[in-house]
XYZ file of C-alpha atoms in Angstrom:
580
model
C 14.398 -15.679 54.780
C 12.174 -13.854 52.048
C 13.741 -11.036 49.590
C 13.453 -7.814 51.760
C 10.728 -5.243 50.562
C 7.905 -8.042 49.993
C 5.749 -10.895 51.169
C 7.015 -14.675 50.718
C 7.698 -15.436 47.711
C 7.343 -12.195 45.937
C 9.324 -10.627 43.452
C 12.310 -8.770 45.087
C 11.896 -5.194 45.594
C 13.517 -2.693 43.283
C 15.058 -1.151 46.503
C 17.112 -3.667 47.460
C 17.998 -6.083 43.761
C 18.700 -4.810 40.495
C 17.035 -5.442 36.972
C 19.398 -8.154 36.264
C 17.843 -9.794 39.786
C 14.496 -9.431 38.795
C 15.043 -10.609 35.268
C 16.983 -13.923 37.167
C 13.832 -14.374 39.592
C 11.324 -14.412 36.362
C 13.515 -16.389 34.266
C 13.290 -19.203 36.614
C 9.752 -19.012 36.968
C 9.929 -18.978 32.741
C 11.492 -22.123 33.432
C 9.179 -23.738 36.002
C 6.109 -22.782 34.277
C 6.642 -24.319 30.768
C 8.538 -27.350 32.614
C 4.532 -27.449 34.613
C 2.902 -27.198 31.881
C 4.800 -30.313 30.093
C 3.999 -32.419 33.155
C 0.588 -31.947 33.597
C 0.005 -32.527 29.918
C 1.539 -35.740 29.816
C 1.451 -36.943 33.164
C -2.461 -35.247 34.117
C -4.046 -34.625 31.259
C -3.351 -37.478 28.881
C -4.290 -39.889 31.619
C -7.100 -38.520 32.293
C -8.184 -38.811 28.673
C -7.444 -42.184 29.089
C -4.304 -41.852 26.747
C -2.074 -43.424 29.940
C 0.107 -45.440 27.379
C 0.675 -43.118 24.767
C 1.946 -40.478 27.551
C 4.110 -43.271 28.668
C 5.553 -43.605 25.666
C 9.050 -41.953 25.185
C 8.953 -40.982 29.429
C 12.301 -41.844 30.182
C 13.858 -39.425 26.978
C 11.650 -36.877 27.871
C 12.730 -36.333 31.331
C 15.990 -36.955 30.948
C 15.677 -33.809 28.415
C 13.920 -31.706 30.790
C 16.734 -32.509 33.365
C 19.294 -31.345 30.704
C 17.772 -28.001 30.548
C 17.440 -27.322 34.038
C 21.493 -28.447 34.607
C 22.320 -25.936 31.173
C 20.220 -22.780 33.329
C 21.678 -23.999 36.630
C 25.297 -23.605 35.111
C 24.483 -20.824 33.762
C 22.702 -19.107 37.189
C 25.036 -20.339 39.422
C 23.980 -19.611 42.972
C 21.660 -21.699 44.334
C 20.203 -23.401 41.598
C 22.811 -25.260 41.516
C 22.053 -26.088 45.340
C 18.675 -26.746 43.698
C 19.950 -29.942 41.609
C 22.555 -31.480 44.007
C 19.205 -31.047 46.589
C 17.189 -32.718 43.737
C 19.756 -35.778 42.847
C 19.151 -36.879 46.360
C 15.478 -37.196 46.182
C 15.063 -40.685 45.439
C 11.170 -40.376 47.328
C 9.786 -37.642 44.784
C 12.016 -38.056 41.922
C 12.511 -40.838 39.041
C 15.593 -42.069 39.136
C 16.317 -40.937 35.106
C 15.793 -37.346 36.361
C 18.102 -37.717 39.570
C 20.687 -40.044 37.683
C 21.047 -36.578 35.170
C 21.224 -33.493 38.426
C 23.845 -36.199 39.704
C 26.695 -34.312 36.866
C 25.512 -30.863 38.411
C 29.050 -30.297 40.129
C 29.812 -26.982 42.791
C 31.998 -25.383 40.315
C 31.156 -21.853 38.345
C 33.918 -19.543 37.081
C 35.729 -17.552 40.096
C 34.916 -13.783 41.357
C 37.582 -10.866 40.228
C 40.078 -10.798 43.076
C 38.771 -6.991 43.729
C 36.079 -7.606 44.893
C 36.784 -10.937 47.150
C 39.254 -8.180 48.269
C 36.691 -5.701 49.338
C 34.538 -8.132 50.192
C 37.044 -10.096 52.928
C 38.055 -6.658 54.087
C 34.883 -5.340 55.108
C 33.652 -9.018 57.117
C 37.399 -8.823 58.688
C 37.454 -4.612 59.067
C 41.317 -3.920 58.340
C 43.154 -4.302 55.418
C 44.190 -8.112 53.606
C 47.794 -7.009 54.242
C 47.283 -6.146 57.923
C 45.015 -9.514 58.674
C 47.628 -12.334 56.950
C 51.356 -12.618 55.944
C 50.440 -13.111 52.184
C 46.843 -13.535 50.536
C 46.955 -15.625 46.797
C 44.838 -14.132 45.030
C 44.914 -17.030 42.806
C 41.733 -19.718 44.204
C 42.319 -22.978 44.385
C 38.743 -23.508 44.192
C 35.363 -21.948 43.560
C 32.048 -22.889 44.143
C 28.810 -21.829 43.659
C 28.469 -19.975 47.449
C 31.891 -18.836 47.640
C 35.497 -19.647 47.225
C 38.857 -20.276 48.705
C 42.509 -18.578 48.771
C 45.405 -19.953 50.572
C 46.887 -17.297 53.200
C 49.643 -17.045 55.731
C 48.938 -15.819 59.083
C 50.637 -13.289 60.274
C 53.300 -13.996 63.048
C 51.751 -13.535 66.162
C 48.539 -15.529 65.321
C 50.642 -18.220 63.978
C 52.507 -17.869 67.278
C 50.225 -18.133 69.591
C 48.013 -21.123 67.361
C 51.080 -23.144 66.449
C 49.968 -22.980 62.941
C 51.207 -20.823 59.661
C 49.346 -21.839 56.617
C 45.764 -21.878 56.312
C 43.122 -21.599 53.985
C 40.361 -19.113 53.717
C 36.802 -18.887 52.927
C 35.261 -15.945 50.725
C 31.733 -15.756 50.234
C 30.952 -14.332 46.575
C 29.634 -10.854 47.097
C 25.990 -9.806 46.553
C 25.589 -14.159 47.426
C 22.804 -13.500 49.892
C 20.115 -11.160 47.266
C 20.965 -13.865 45.298
C 19.934 -16.431 47.137
C 16.920 -14.227 48.645
C 15.824 -14.009 44.662
C 16.423 -17.789 44.049
C 14.117 -19.395 47.640
C 11.405 -16.025 46.373
C 11.389 -17.842 43.053
C 11.406 -21.539 44.785
C 8.336 -20.749 47.239
C 6.315 -19.448 44.471
C 6.985 -22.644 42.101
C 5.949 -24.550 45.875
C 2.362 -23.074 45.977
C 1.444 -23.732 42.206
C 2.918 -27.172 43.008
C 0.239 -27.685 46.196
C -2.733 -26.962 43.433
C -1.978 -29.887 41.928
C -4.214 -32.386 43.350
C -1.996 -35.184 42.476
C 1.602 -32.760 44.175
C -0.306 -31.951 46.827
C -1.648 -35.500 47.955
C 1.932 -37.155 47.781
C 4.157 -34.446 49.223
C 4.508 -30.976 50.686
C 6.318 -28.897 48.417
C 6.368 -25.870 50.294
C 7.968 -28.061 53.522
C 10.689 -29.608 50.674
C 11.590 -25.615 49.790
C 11.764 -24.616 53.339
C 13.830 -27.917 53.733
C 16.078 -26.636 51.574
C 16.123 -22.611 52.174
C 17.353 -24.096 56.224
C 20.553 -26.352 54.729
C 20.850 -23.525 52.353
C 21.181 -20.585 54.803
C 23.143 -22.093 57.397
C 25.777 -23.000 54.105
C 26.603 -18.993 53.564
C 26.986 -19.115 57.568
C 30.234 -19.324 57.687
C 30.051 -18.804 61.550
C 28.209 -21.552 61.244
C 30.773 -23.923 59.624
C 33.006 -23.167 61.970
C 30.570 -24.221 64.858
C 30.112 -27.612 63.118
C 33.880 -28.015 62.198
C 34.955 -27.182 66.022
C 31.585 -29.786 67.192
C 33.076 -32.416 64.850
C 36.717 -31.785 66.018
C 35.835 -32.577 69.939
C 33.330 -35.355 68.772
C 37.014 -36.968 67.693
C 39.479 -35.770 70.400
C 40.599 -39.170 71.461
C 40.502 -40.939 67.886
C 43.727 -39.853 66.191
C 42.730 -41.607 63.001
C 40.497 -38.692 62.319
C 40.873 -35.103 62.046
C 39.255 -31.355 61.096
C 40.968 -28.403 60.130
C 41.032 -26.125 63.568
C 39.238 -22.570 63.192
C 41.462 -19.478 63.002
C 38.045 -17.244 65.233
C 40.618 -14.428 65.279
C 40.262 -14.140 61.333
C 36.626 -15.562 60.519
C 33.431 -13.700 60.969
C 29.717 -14.418 58.650
C 30.982 -14.234 55.200
C 34.682 -15.052 55.614
C 36.650 -18.225 57.754
C 39.696 -18.861 57.842
C 40.665 -22.736 58.727
C 44.332 -24.600 59.068
C 45.762 -26.066 55.563
C 45.218 -29.808 56.443
C 45.749 -30.090 52.330
C 46.692 -33.789 51.949
C 46.056 -36.956 49.447
C 42.663 -37.124 48.453
C 40.637 -39.935 49.833
C 40.025 -41.609 46.297
C 42.964 -41.078 44.737
C 44.653 -44.972 45.042
C 47.932 -44.263 42.808
C 49.361 -41.449 45.286
C 47.835 -43.291 48.814
C 49.489 -46.418 47.539
C 53.343 -44.343 46.581
C 52.619 -43.355 49.930
C 52.434 -47.589 51.342
C 48.811 -46.672 52.353
C 46.833 -49.927 51.414
C 43.690 -48.326 50.154
C 41.725 -51.520 51.591
C 42.151 -50.040 55.255
C 41.351 -47.022 53.962
C 37.978 -47.883 53.292
C 37.506 -49.687 56.157
C 38.297 -46.626 58.587
C 36.163 -44.652 56.504
C 33.121 -46.837 57.112
C 34.225 -47.169 60.690
C 34.442 -43.184 61.020
C 31.385 -43.057 59.371
C 29.420 -44.944 61.348
C 30.666 -43.962 64.770
C 29.826 -40.213 63.597
C 25.799 -41.872 62.866
C 25.059 -44.209 66.034
C 27.723 -43.107 68.394
C 27.846 -39.206 68.146
C 24.545 -38.756 66.419
C 26.289 -35.978 64.335
C 27.777 -36.605 60.678
C 29.127 -35.052 57.813
C 26.516 -35.029 55.127
C 28.556 -34.130 52.020
C 31.362 -36.422 52.576
C 32.056 -36.208 48.720
C 36.219 -37.800 47.509
C 37.108 -33.364 47.715
C 36.220 -33.048 51.329
C 38.299 -36.258 52.826
C 42.121 -36.295 53.043
C 44.833 -38.911 53.954
C 47.570 -37.573 55.406
C 50.380 -40.228 55.872
C 51.369 -41.084 60.029
C 54.643 -39.121 60.567
C 57.272 -41.533 60.933
C 57.799 -41.974 64.979
C 54.059 -42.237 65.431
C 54.110 -45.768 63.088
C 57.167 -46.433 65.598
C 55.057 -46.197 68.922
C 52.409 -48.386 67.951
C 51.814 -50.255 70.537
C 48.923 -53.047 71.532
C 46.005 -50.787 70.444
C 47.810 -50.313 66.871
C 46.120 -47.579 64.784
C 46.000 -46.563 61.031
C 49.202 -45.325 59.699
C 47.269 -42.302 58.483
C 44.798 -40.030 59.430
C 41.249 -39.039 57.489
C 40.965 -35.773 57.902
C 37.184 -34.202 56.687
C 36.642 -30.781 55.743
C 33.848 -27.889 54.752
C 31.232 -28.750 57.235
C 29.247 -26.943 55.411
C 26.185 -29.549 55.339
C 26.033 -31.780 58.618
C 23.225 -33.937 59.502
C 21.993 -34.501 63.807
C 20.492 -38.028 64.258
C 17.396 -36.053 67.291
C 16.112 -38.054 70.309
C 13.090 -38.862 68.276
C 14.666 -39.713 65.350
C 16.655 -42.023 66.882
C 13.634 -43.460 68.644
C 11.679 -43.784 65.066
C 15.083 -45.565 64.061
C 14.818 -48.227 66.884
C 11.709 -48.206 66.592
C 12.164 -49.257 62.598
C 14.329 -51.819 62.999
C 12.584 -53.874 66.162
C 9.395 -53.773 63.756
C 11.125 -54.896 61.169
C 13.095 -57.479 62.964
C 9.746 -58.475 64.876
C 7.828 -58.790 61.391
C 5.230 -55.981 63.081
C 4.058 -54.417 60.087
C 1.874 -52.334 62.454
C 4.753 -51.367 64.691
C 6.409 -50.691 61.535
C 4.088 -48.245 59.787
C 3.527 -46.089 63.389
C 7.633 -46.041 63.382
C 7.155 -44.267 59.658
C 4.952 -42.037 61.642
C 7.247 -41.310 64.252
C 9.491 -40.422 61.767
C 6.924 -38.447 59.365
C 7.539 -40.480 56.390
C 4.424 -41.007 55.893
C 2.201 -37.667 54.327
C -1.615 -37.671 56.170
C -3.182 -39.305 53.000
C -1.457 -42.534 52.932
C -3.476 -45.155 52.934
C -2.093 -46.933 56.216
C -4.448 -50.639 55.747
C -3.603 -51.021 52.207
C 0.320 -50.276 53.486
C 0.092 -52.811 56.513
C -1.630 -55.767 54.092
C 1.357 -55.234 51.585
C 3.956 -55.466 54.666
C 1.813 -58.529 56.322
C 2.265 -59.882 52.973
C 6.292 -59.281 52.719
C 6.572 -60.732 56.438
C 4.744 -63.853 56.055
C 6.548 -65.093 52.446
C 9.986 -62.978 52.591
C 10.667 -62.938 56.531
C 13.601 -64.009 58.183
C 15.441 -64.650 54.579
C 18.935 -64.030 53.859
C 20.643 -62.643 50.818
C 21.550 -66.301 50.003
C 17.694 -67.674 50.443
C 16.185 -65.185 48.515
C 18.127 -65.334 46.116
C 17.515 -68.927 46.043
C 13.292 -68.245 45.372
C 11.476 -68.377 41.928
C 11.434 -64.641 40.503
C 7.457 -65.968 39.753
C 7.088 -64.995 43.152
C 8.524 -62.009 43.505
C 6.292 -61.154 39.952
C 3.228 -62.206 42.207
C 3.801 -59.842 44.958
C 4.633 -56.647 42.447
C 1.125 -56.923 40.705
C -0.541 -57.516 43.743
C 0.685 -54.829 45.880
C 2.649 -52.529 43.595
C 0.684 -50.415 42.915
C -0.183 -49.097 46.412
C 3.428 -48.858 47.269
C 3.822 -46.591 44.039
C 0.727 -44.228 45.040
C 1.996 -44.417 48.290
C 2.608 -40.573 49.337
C 5.812 -40.487 51.442
C 8.327 -37.990 52.172
C 12.481 -37.917 53.769
C 12.430 -35.618 56.626
C 16.202 -33.880 55.805
C 17.937 -35.389 58.535
C 16.930 -38.459 57.153
C 17.890 -37.895 54.300
C 21.350 -36.294 54.778
C 21.575 -39.972 56.798
C 20.868 -41.489 53.104
C 22.960 -38.706 51.205
C 25.793 -39.468 53.920
C 25.696 -43.387 53.359
C 25.390 -43.142 49.418
C 28.426 -40.922 49.281
C 30.390 -42.948 51.410
C 29.428 -46.274 49.683
C 30.846 -44.566 46.570
C 34.164 -43.642 48.253
C 35.100 -46.818 49.881
C 34.242 -48.152 46.489
C 36.509 -46.428 44.696
C 38.962 -47.537 46.944
C 38.366 -50.936 46.777
C 35.918 -52.625 44.633
C 34.737 -55.699 46.884
C 34.458 -53.747 50.031
C 31.272 -54.352 51.029
C 30.712 -50.972 53.778
C 27.371 -52.901 55.339
C 30.173 -55.493 56.904
C 30.940 -52.697 59.222
C 28.025 -51.192 60.064
C 26.621 -54.531 62.768
C 28.683 -53.167 65.767
C 27.480 -49.461 65.456
C 23.904 -50.620 65.027
C 23.897 -52.559 67.727
C 24.337 -48.956 69.805
C 20.678 -47.825 68.539
C 18.712 -50.480 70.177
C 20.411 -49.890 73.534
C 19.177 -46.853 74.987
C 20.512 -44.614 77.657
C 19.306 -45.137 81.231
C 17.436 -41.967 80.479
C 15.800 -42.994 77.286
C 15.280 -46.421 78.809
C 12.777 -45.537 81.103
C 11.116 -42.692 79.000
C 10.688 -45.387 76.420
C 9.137 -48.095 78.923
C 7.045 -44.781 80.381
C 5.609 -44.430 76.658
C 5.450 -47.556 75.692
C 3.360 -48.448 79.336
C 0.660 -45.562 78.887
C 0.651 -46.667 75.345
C -0.456 -50.104 76.080
C -2.540 -48.917 79.125
C -4.400 -46.612 76.687
C -4.928 -49.084 73.752
C -6.494 -51.525 76.674
C -9.066 -48.574 78.112
C -10.055 -47.765 74.367
C -10.556 -52.030 73.334
C -13.818 -52.354 74.633
C -15.255 -48.667 72.423
C -12.966 -49.700 69.315
C -15.238 -53.616 69.550
C -18.158 -52.040 69.729
C -17.861 -49.465 67.160
C -16.450 -51.808 64.789
C -20.056 -54.281 65.745
C -21.867 -50.825 65.170
C -20.038 -50.594 61.861
C -20.930 -54.081 60.803
C -24.653 -53.614 61.732
C -24.888 -50.579 59.524
C -22.689 -52.309 56.698
C -20.513 -49.791 56.555
C -17.218 -52.192 56.708
C -15.648 -52.626 53.521
C -13.308 -55.126 52.672
C -10.373 -54.154 50.344
C -10.076 -57.107 48.216
C -7.258 -56.046 45.135
C -8.424 -58.354 42.069
C -11.791 -57.248 42.579
C -10.702 -53.649 42.953
C -8.308 -54.077 39.408
C -11.365 -56.209 37.967
C -13.836 -52.748 38.641
C -11.172 -50.592 37.276
C -10.999 -52.874 33.870
C -15.367 -52.472 34.258
C -14.739 -48.519 34.509
C -12.687 -48.459 31.063
C -14.806 -50.570 29.709
C -17.792 -48.457 30.331
C -15.641 -45.902 29.678
C -15.728 -47.166 25.679
C -18.689 -47.987 25.672
C -19.916 -44.708 26.209
C -17.868 -42.705 24.077
C -19.144 -45.200 21.209
C -22.547 -44.237 21.979
C -21.211 -40.662 21.495
C -19.648 -41.359 18.361
C -22.726 -42.895 16.740
C -24.924 -40.277 18.029
C -22.915 -37.533 16.590
C -21.789 -38.761 13.959
C -25.769 -39.523 12.922
C -27.279 -36.779 13.989
C -24.517 -35.129 11.541
C -25.428 -37.379 8.454
C -29.151 -36.040 9.645
C -28.487 -32.533 9.851
C -26.621 -32.110 6.330
C -29.927 -31.585 3.869
C -30.819 -28.703 6.281
C -27.292 -27.128 6.952
C -24.541 -28.698 5.721
C -21.472 -26.849 7.259
C -23.371 -28.120 10.664
C -23.934 -31.733 9.718
C -20.190 -31.709 9.003
C -19.160 -30.205 12.070
C -20.955 -32.758 13.990
C -19.319 -35.723 11.725
C -15.888 -34.078 12.719
C -16.387 -33.691 16.198
C -17.937 -37.236 16.539
C -14.634 -38.112 15.483
C -13.047 -36.808 18.798
C -14.613 -40.358 20.763
C -14.268 -42.573 18.633
C -10.370 -41.964 18.590
C -10.786 -42.175 22.547
C -12.693 -45.841 21.941
C -9.129 -46.737 19.118
C -7.257 -45.728 21.327
C -7.918 -47.233 24.868
C -9.480 -50.596 23.211
C -5.768 -50.847 21.823
C -4.432 -50.261 24.786
C -6.369 -52.283 27.310
C -4.361 -54.325 29.886
């Protein structure tokens, strides 16, 4: 959603944005431009001059300082900048870990809005005074985030009698957050266009697509009607499971910027002492959380993408319910999820891609594995698929089919050999994860942290097997469609085989077949560096002698030539000392 009054990525128009909004826009761009200039100098300019090792020195502290500066900027500006930090902290596919670790600590908590502003916002959305909308409304928020804040309230007697609930939590969006989001997205879109002019970035990541991916998620989070629909869909998925719950949506008091839900506050899932005091075993809670998570992913295909400890409560079951357990016992508690603004979905395409990926990995099919990555839109067009296939074939040939125990018994030097041979291929591989795949990884990561807090010995992967098998068993319609696609694929391959053989023979005849040998390629790169040093040495000698010879006729020109000769000399010395 671009800001009103201008093209996508343009500064907000004066008619819809304040001077503060323009200042915010410029401040974001100023931070981005300084950051990009630093990264260009250390990550592109110095390596191009042959000073790669010099650029690598203190790289980690430098990136950590950069992440900390962004952390401070985001905490001060609020709005989407906090969301940007949280989003980037999960992008392990495009950012080094030293950056993501610094951003992980960025909490979505800022100072609350004055209650008068919240009252005006809520009354405008609901079309009535708060005193008429609710029997009571606590002016002190129970939580404040970058996009909104939550207050406790009590429903009017008529609505309470109709729904069977009285206590509710009301989420109210921050006044003016729409304009803030528009400004932030405009700045981010401009930064993305800057990045696409850098070949190193454009060949490895689609920056505008990343921004649009982030924009879609952010715009959904400020649409409380969308969140309410997500909450009801989640509740419907677990309607027959008494161990999982979600708050009830009070539609009579819900609008685009106001969301009213039943108050389901209970024991925070990682509060181990409180769980034990309530007679609940934390290990059982960890097992149940893993089960529920994998059921969302593999069975329902619709999962909570922000399951941090603050969004999951443990509610002890009533004593009567525990006594009436039959042959199919249920846990003596209920897991209640809240905050459904960020949800992920396993689409048919993603499910098919995951199935192909698993089958290819199990069958040690390198080409099939790469085809599944293409189907998942993970590999960018510039990826060297032939080289990646060689790496995967070698990986499967040596380590395929081994269990963890067997891998632990392998001589570490074998892993080092593989890393030396294919490490550069993997590191240079241009890829990025699609949105729902990223959300899937985020969900697994957060739940893994939750279960570890409950039981340090818990291995959540022991719970995945029965659910993962379901993804390998497509439904009847999917199975027929998959068989049809495979039949067409095989037929197409067979029909094209004679033509491809003829093309291959023709390329052999013309000498156009290239054979990639990593050791030879490394030798060629070493030779190129040697030639570069030799050229610099020749230039140094030429400038030095020219300066010496020119001094009698023109002393100033002579000294200038001698001084300039120091540049190629420095290149020779530094690259020689840094040679592999």
